[in-house]
XYZ file of C-alpha atoms in Angstrom:
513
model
C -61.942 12.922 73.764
C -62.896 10.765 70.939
C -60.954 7.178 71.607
C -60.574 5.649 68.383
C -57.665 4.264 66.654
C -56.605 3.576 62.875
C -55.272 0.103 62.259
C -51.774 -0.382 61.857
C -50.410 2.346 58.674
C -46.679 2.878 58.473
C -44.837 4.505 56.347
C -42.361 8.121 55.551
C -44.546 10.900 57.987
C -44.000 10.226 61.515
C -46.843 10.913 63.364
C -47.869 9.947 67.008
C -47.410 6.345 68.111
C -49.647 4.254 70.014
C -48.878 0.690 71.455
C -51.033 -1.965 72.723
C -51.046 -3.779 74.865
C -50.061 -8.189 75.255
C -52.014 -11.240 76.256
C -50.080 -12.584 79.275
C -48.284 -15.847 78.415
C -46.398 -16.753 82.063
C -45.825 -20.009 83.962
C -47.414 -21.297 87.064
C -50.893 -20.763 88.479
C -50.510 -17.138 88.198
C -51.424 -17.932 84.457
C -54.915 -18.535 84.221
C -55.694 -22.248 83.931
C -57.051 -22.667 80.189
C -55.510 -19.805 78.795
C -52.165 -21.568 78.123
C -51.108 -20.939 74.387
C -47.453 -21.954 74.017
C -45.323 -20.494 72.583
C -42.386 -23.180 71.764
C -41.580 -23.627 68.737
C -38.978 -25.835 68.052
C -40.546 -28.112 71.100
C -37.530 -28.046 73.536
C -39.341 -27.166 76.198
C -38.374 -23.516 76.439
C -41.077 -20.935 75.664
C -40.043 -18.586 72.669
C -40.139 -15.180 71.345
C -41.820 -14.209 67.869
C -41.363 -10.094 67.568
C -43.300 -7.985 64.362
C -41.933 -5.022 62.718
C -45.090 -4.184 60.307
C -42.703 -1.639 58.731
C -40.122 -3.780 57.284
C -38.505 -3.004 53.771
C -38.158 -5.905 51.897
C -36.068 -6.512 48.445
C -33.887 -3.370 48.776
C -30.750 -2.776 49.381
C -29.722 -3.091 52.009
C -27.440 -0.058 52.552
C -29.314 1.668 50.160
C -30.593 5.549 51.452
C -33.242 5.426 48.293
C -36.956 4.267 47.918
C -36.026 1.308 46.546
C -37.691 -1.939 47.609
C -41.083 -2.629 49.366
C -41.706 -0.525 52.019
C -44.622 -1.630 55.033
C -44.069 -4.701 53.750
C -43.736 -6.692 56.992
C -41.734 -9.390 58.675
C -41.140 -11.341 61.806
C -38.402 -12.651 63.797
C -38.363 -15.664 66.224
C -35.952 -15.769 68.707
C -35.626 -19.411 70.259
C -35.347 -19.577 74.148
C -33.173 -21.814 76.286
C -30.923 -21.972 79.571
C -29.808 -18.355 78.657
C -33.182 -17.032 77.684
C -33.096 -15.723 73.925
C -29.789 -15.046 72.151
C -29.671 -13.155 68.869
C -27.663 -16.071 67.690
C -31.079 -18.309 67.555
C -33.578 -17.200 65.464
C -35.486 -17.292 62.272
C -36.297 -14.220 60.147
C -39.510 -14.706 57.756
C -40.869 -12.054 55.167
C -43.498 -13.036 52.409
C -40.718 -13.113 50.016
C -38.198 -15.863 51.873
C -38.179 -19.311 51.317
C -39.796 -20.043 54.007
C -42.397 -17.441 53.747
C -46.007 -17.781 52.415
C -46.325 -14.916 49.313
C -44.623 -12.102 47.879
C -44.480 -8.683 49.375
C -46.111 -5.802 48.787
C -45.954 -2.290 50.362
C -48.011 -1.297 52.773
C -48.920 -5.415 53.867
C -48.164 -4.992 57.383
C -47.137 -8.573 57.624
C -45.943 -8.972 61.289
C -48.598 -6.558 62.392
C -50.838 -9.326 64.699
C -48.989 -12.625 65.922
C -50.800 -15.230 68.370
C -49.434 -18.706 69.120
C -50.979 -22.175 69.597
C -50.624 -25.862 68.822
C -53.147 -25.751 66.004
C -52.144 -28.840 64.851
C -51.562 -30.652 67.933
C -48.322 -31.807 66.956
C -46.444 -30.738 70.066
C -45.395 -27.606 68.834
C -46.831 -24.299 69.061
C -47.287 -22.415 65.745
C -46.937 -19.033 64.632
C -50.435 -17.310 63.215
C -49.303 -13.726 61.703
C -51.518 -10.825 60.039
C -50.895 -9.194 57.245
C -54.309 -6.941 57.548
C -53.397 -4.765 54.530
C -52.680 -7.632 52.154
C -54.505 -7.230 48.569
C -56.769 -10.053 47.109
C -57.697 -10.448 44.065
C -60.542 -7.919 43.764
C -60.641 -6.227 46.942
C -57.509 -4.138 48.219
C -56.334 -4.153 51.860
C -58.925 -7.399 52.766
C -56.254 -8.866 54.981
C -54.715 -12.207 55.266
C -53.857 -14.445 58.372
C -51.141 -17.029 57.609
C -49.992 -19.765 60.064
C -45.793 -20.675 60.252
C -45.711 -24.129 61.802
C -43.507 -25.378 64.727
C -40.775 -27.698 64.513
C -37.325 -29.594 65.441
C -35.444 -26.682 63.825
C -38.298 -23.844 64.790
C -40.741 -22.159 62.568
C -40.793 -23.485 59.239
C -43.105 -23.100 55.891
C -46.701 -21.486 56.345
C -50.226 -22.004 55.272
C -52.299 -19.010 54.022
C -56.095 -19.541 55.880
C -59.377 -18.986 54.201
C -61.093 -15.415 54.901
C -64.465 -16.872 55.856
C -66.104 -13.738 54.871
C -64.359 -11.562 52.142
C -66.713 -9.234 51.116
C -68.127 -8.175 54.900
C -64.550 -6.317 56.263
C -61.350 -5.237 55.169
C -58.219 -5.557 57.328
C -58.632 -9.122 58.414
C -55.999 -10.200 60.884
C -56.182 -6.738 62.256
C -56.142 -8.779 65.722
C -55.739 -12.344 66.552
C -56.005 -14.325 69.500
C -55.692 -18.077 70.154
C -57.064 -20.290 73.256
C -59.139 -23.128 74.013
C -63.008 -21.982 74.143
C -64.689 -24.466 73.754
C -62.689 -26.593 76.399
C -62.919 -29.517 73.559
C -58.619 -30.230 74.056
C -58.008 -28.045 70.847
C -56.947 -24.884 70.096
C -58.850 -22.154 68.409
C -58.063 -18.928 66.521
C -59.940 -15.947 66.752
C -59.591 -13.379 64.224
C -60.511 -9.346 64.097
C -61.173 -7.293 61.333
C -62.775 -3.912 60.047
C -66.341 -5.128 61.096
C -68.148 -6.080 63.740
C -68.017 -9.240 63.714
C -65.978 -12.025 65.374
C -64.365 -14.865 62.826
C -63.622 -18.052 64.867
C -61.337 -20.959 64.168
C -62.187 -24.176 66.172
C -61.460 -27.767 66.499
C -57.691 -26.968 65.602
C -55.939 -26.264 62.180
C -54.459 -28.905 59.992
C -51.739 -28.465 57.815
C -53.443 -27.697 54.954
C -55.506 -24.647 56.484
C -58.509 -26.638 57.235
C -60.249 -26.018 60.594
C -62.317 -28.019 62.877
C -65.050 -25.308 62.520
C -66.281 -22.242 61.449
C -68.086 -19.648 62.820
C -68.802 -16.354 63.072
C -70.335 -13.688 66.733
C -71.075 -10.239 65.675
C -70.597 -7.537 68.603
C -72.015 -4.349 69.846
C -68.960 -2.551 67.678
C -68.789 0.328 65.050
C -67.728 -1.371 62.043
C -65.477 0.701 60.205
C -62.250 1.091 58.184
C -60.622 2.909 61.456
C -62.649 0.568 63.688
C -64.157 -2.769 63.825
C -62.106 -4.944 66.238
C -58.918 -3.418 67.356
C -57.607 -5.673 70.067
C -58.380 -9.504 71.241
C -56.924 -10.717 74.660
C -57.592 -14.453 75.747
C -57.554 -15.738 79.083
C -59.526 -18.279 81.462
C -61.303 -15.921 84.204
C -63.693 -18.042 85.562
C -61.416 -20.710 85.825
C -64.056 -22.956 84.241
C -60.916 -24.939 81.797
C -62.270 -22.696 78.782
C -60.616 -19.895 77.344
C -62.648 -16.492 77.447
C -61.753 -13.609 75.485
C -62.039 -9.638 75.855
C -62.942 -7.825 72.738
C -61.475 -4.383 72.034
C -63.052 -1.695 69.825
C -65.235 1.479 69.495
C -68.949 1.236 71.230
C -71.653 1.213 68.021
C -73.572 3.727 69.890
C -72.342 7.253 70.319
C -72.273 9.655 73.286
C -74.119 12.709 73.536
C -71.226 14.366 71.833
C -71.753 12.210 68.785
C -68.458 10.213 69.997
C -67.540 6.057 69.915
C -66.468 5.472 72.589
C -63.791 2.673 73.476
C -65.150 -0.332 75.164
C -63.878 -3.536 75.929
C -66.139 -6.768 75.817
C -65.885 -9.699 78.092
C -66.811 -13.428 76.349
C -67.056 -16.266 78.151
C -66.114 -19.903 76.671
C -68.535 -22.352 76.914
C -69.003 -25.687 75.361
C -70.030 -24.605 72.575
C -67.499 -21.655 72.806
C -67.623 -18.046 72.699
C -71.114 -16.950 74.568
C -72.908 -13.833 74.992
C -74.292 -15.211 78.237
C -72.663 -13.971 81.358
C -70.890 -11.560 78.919
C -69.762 -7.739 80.263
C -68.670 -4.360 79.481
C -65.897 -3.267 80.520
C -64.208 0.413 80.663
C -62.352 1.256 77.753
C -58.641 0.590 77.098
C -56.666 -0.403 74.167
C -54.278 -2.644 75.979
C -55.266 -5.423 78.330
C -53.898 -8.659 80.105
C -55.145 -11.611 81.886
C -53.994 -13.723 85.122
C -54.738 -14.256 88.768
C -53.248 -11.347 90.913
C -54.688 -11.792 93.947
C -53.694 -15.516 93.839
C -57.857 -16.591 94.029
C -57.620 -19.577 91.214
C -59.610 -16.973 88.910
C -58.258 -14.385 85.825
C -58.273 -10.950 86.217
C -58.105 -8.679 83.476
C -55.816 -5.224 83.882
C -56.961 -2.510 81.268
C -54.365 0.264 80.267
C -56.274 3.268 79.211
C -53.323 5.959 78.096
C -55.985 8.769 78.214
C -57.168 7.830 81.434
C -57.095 10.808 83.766
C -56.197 10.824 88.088
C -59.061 12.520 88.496
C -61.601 14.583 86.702
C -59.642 17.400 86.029
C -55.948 15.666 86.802
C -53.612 15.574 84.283
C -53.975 12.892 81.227
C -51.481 10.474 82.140
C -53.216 7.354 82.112
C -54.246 4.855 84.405
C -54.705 0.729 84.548
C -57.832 -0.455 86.093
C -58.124 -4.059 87.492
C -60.927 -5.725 87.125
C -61.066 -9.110 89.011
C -62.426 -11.836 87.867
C -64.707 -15.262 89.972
C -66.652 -18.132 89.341
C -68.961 -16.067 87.581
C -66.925 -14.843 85.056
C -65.736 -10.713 85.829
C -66.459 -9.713 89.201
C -68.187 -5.941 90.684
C -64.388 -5.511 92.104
C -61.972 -3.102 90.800
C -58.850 -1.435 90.940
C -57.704 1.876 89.511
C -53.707 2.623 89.273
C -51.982 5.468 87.897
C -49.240 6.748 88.897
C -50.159 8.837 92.193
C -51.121 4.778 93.593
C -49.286 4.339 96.825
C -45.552 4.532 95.622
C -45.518 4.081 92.098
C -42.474 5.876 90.888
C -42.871 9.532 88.378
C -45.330 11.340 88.592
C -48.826 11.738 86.352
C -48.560 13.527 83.880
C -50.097 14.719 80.026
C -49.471 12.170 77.700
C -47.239 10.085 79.629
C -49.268 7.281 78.263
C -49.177 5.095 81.594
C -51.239 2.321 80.670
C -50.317 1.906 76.987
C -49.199 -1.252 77.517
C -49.608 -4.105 80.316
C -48.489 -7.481 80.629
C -48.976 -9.628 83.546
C -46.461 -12.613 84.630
C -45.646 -14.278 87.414
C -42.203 -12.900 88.197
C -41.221 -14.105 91.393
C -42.919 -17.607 90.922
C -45.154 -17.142 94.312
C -48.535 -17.939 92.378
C -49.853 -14.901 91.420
C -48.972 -12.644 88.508
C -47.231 -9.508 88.416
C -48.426 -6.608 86.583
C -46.184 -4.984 83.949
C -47.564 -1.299 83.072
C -45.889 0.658 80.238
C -45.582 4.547 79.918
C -44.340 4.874 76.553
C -43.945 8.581 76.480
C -42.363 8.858 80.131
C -39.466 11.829 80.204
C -37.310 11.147 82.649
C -33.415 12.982 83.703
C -30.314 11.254 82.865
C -27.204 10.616 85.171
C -25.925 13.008 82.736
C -28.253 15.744 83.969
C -29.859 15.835 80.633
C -33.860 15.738 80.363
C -34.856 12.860 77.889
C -38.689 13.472 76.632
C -40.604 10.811 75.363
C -38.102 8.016 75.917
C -40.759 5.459 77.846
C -40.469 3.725 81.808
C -41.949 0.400 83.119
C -43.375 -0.204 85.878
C -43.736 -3.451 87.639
C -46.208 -4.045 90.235
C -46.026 -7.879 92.201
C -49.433 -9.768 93.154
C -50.907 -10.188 96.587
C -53.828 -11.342 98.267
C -55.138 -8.052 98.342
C -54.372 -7.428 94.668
C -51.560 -5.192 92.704
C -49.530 -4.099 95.391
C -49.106 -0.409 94.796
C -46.634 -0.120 97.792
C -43.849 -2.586 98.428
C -41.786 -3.667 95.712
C -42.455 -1.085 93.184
C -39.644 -1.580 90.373
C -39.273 1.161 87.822
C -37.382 1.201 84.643
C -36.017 3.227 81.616
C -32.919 2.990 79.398
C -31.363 4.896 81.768
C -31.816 2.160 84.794
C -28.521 0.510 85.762
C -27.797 -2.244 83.306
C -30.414 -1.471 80.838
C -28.909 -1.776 77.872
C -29.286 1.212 74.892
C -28.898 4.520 74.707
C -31.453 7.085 76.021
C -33.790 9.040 73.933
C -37.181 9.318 72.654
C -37.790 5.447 72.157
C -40.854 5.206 73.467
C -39.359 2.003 75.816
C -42.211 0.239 76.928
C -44.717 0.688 73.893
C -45.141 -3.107 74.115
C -44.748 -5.953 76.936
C -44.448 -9.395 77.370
C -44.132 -11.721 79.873
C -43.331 -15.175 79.513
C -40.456 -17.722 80.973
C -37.624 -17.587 78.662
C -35.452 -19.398 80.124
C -37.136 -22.293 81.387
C -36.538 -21.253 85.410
C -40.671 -21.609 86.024
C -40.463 -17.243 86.473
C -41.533 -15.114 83.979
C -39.326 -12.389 82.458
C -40.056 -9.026 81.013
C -40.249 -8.422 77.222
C -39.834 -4.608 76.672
C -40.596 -2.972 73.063
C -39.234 0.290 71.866
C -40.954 1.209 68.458
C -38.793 4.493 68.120
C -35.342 2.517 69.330
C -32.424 2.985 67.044
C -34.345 6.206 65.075
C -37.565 3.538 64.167
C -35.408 0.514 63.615
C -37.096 -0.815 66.940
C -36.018 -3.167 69.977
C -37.143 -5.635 72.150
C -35.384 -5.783 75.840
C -35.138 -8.776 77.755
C -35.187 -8.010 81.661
C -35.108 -11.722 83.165
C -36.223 -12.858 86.545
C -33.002 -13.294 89.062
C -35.884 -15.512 91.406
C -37.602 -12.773 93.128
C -37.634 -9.817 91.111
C -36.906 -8.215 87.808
C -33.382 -7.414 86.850
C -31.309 -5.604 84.355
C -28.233 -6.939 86.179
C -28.167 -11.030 85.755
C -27.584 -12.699 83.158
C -29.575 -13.451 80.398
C -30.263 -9.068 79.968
C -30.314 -9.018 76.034
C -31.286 -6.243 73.678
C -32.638 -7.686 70.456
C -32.758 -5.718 66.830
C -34.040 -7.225 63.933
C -31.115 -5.508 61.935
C -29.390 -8.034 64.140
C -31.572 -10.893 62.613
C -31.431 -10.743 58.825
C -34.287 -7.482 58.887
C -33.796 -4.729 56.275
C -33.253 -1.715 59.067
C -33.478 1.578 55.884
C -36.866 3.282 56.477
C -38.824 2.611 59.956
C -39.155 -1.283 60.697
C -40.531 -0.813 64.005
C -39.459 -4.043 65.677
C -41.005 -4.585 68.279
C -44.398 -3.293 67.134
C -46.155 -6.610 68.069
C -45.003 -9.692 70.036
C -46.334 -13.239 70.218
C -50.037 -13.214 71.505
C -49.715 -8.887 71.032
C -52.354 -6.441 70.471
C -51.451 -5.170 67.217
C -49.868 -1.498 66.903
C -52.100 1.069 66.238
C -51.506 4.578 64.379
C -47.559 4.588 64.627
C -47.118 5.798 60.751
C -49.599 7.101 58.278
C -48.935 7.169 54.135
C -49.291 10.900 53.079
């Protein structure tokens, strides 16, 4: 199988979708230490929740069944945590075309399509950076544009447009973006992913004005291409040296015997004078991919979702997650494979299930080490109405031990037709995106779900909070959020939920015929 992936295209043909996977944002140790990117925006001291839908309409009407108005155009919503967790009732809505956006739109933009958060300016409140990798420039259609919404008192305000470093060597810039600390110098850098193969790098912080510290550039062993180049950027410390390293996702520049790229992901360390090829590592392939301390050892491990990942050579394709742990010397010879014959992990394997599409990790019951989210977007499950419901999407969550992901006690498993999950059931593909992060300011992370196909494309985003010691969909603070909800144009195929805060981006969900 050739595993390769167009960048984010959306539009009127459906064809199949494919999630990423999320950098883990999650309190406590389980987090690991120099990864931390916050992600509160209007400072209160409540992490927050930024959600893309790539396929937004803008300047329609609103009602309106016709092609009027800019379709792919893009937008974001940021939902503002507190005691609760996120309410629908707090939030700010920004498309290129608001006041307190940063351009007009135009179809096919993406804008919302990437999203990573930091304190670029060091002001005390994290920030907002968001792609719009199909934006044209003068000159040079679909280069891509990476724009930064500021934090403050009242949330995510204004926006500076950044420079492309390098205009005429990729298109799609912002295709993926990452933020973290690499060069352990107290600021925070932004790393950005385009068609080519070749890493831009922020550092030294972002002022107001766009300016950064530094500028710099670390070409990889990658295909560059329009369907390639860097598809996914996941930052995390796994050495647990106080630097932020990064895993690179994209297509291998050499090709198999078959003449295929293969998917490969690439492991940088920080360093002090940041990103470094030395001690670097390739890892399996996998387009989603998390980082924090399972096993509780002080160091990051990274979990890799591969959805084409078979249980064994000639087993069914359902996908599998393999753990790779991480030491003082950066990633480690130990691994761990998981599909869903492990121990007792709920369903069972099979084609295109897509287990593995996305992970997360979080720590959920606040024990010190992080729990492992695993998505299987295409799941089919049986209702308590006796009905079968294909495609509608499961998550499993797996808790940390010494020993690793614990593939036998404590299994949870969940769909839209769990007890207290809130929706209807149907092909939704629930669990094409997770994110885990402490909403609610209780020191336990809780469990961002997206559903790309939710509401016939509109999209969702289900909050399943931490009750203490587990996941639940029956506490309070259980929220479904829709962007229709939140000032978002819902005619055509939004796709909220496509990317949240420190996301892969979505990849081949829509293509323009």
């Amino acid at each position: 199988m050739q595993h390769r992936y167009r960048r984010a295209v959306i539009a009127a043909s459906v064809v199949a979708a494919v999630a990423g996977g999320l950098l883990t944002v999650a309190p406590g140790a389980a987090l690991a230490a120099g990864s931390g990117v916050p992600s509160d925006f209007n400072g209160d001291g409540v992490q927050d929740l930024a959600v893309g839908a790539p396929g937004t309409r803008v300047g329609g009407k609103v009602f309106g069944k016709g092609t009027d108005g800019i379709f792919g155009a893009g937008s974001v919503v940021a939902y503002y945590g507190g005691a609760d967790g996120v309410s629908p009732a707090r939030h700010t809505y920004v498309d290129q075309d608001k006041a307190n956006g940063l351009g007009s739109s135009e179809a096919k933009d993406l804008f919302g399509a990437s999203t990573a958060t930091g304190d670029f300016d060091a002001d005390g409140f994290a920030d907002l950076a968001v792609s719009a990798p199909h934006e044209d420039v003068p000159g040079d259609a679909d280069n891509g544009e990476v724009q930064i919404l500021w934090g403050s008192p009242e949330g995510l305000t204004g926006g500076t447009v950044l420079a492309d470093p390098a205009p005429t060597r990729h298109d799609n810039f912002g295709a993926a973006l990452a933020a973290g600390d690499f060069d352990g110098d107290g600021k925070t850098d932004l790393v950005i992913g385009s068609s080519s193969d070749t890493l831009d790098i922020l550092s030294g912080g972002i002022a107001k004005d766009g300016t950064p510290g530094a500028v710099s550039s670390r070409a990889l062993p990658l295909r560059g291409a329009v369907d390639a180049g860097i598809l996914g950027l996941t930052a995390g410390d796994v050495n647990n040296d106080g630097r932020t390293d990064l895993i690179v996702d994209g297509l291998s520049n050499k090709a198999d015997a078959a003449g295929v790229y293969n998917n490969a992901n690439y492991y940088l360390p920080g360093s002090a004078s940041g990103l470094t090829a030395v001690g670097s590592k390739r890892l399996s392939g996998g387009e989603s991919t998390a980082i924090g301390d399972i096993d509780g050892d002080g160091f990051g491990d990274i979990a890799i979702g591969a959805f084409w990942g078979r249980t064994t050579p000639d087993g069914p394709i359902g996908g599998r997650v393999v753990v790779n742990y991480g030491s003082a010397k950066g990633v480690s010879d130990r691994t761990e494979t998981i599909t869903q014959e492990s121990g007792n992990v709920p369903g069972d394997s099979e084609d295109w299930d897509k287990f593995g599409g996305a992970v997360a990790l979080g720590d959920v019951d606040g024990d010190g080490k992080a729990d492992l989210a695993v998505g299987a977007q295409q799941e089919d499950y049986r209702g308590s109405d006796g009905r079968m419901y294909y495609g509608a999407g499961s998550v499993t969550l797996l808790y940390g031990s010494a020993e690793g992901a614990d593939t036998t006690d404590r299994v949870q498993y969940f769909h839209q037709a769990s007890p207290g999950v809130p929706g209807s059931w149907g092909l939704h593909m629930w669990g094409s995106n997770l994110l885990m992060n402490d909403l609610n300011g209780d020191h336990r992370a809780d469990v961002a779900v997206g559903a790309v196909w939710d509401d016939g494309g509109d999209g969702s985003v289900t909050v399943l909070p931490s009750d203490g010691q587990k996941a639940s969909a029956e506490v309070t603070g259980v929220v479904r959020l829709r962007g229709k909800e939140a000032d978002m144009d819902p005619v055509g195929y939004p796709q909220f939920g496509s990317s949240l805060h420190n996301s892969r981006p979505l990849k081949d969900i829509r293509s323009w015929n």
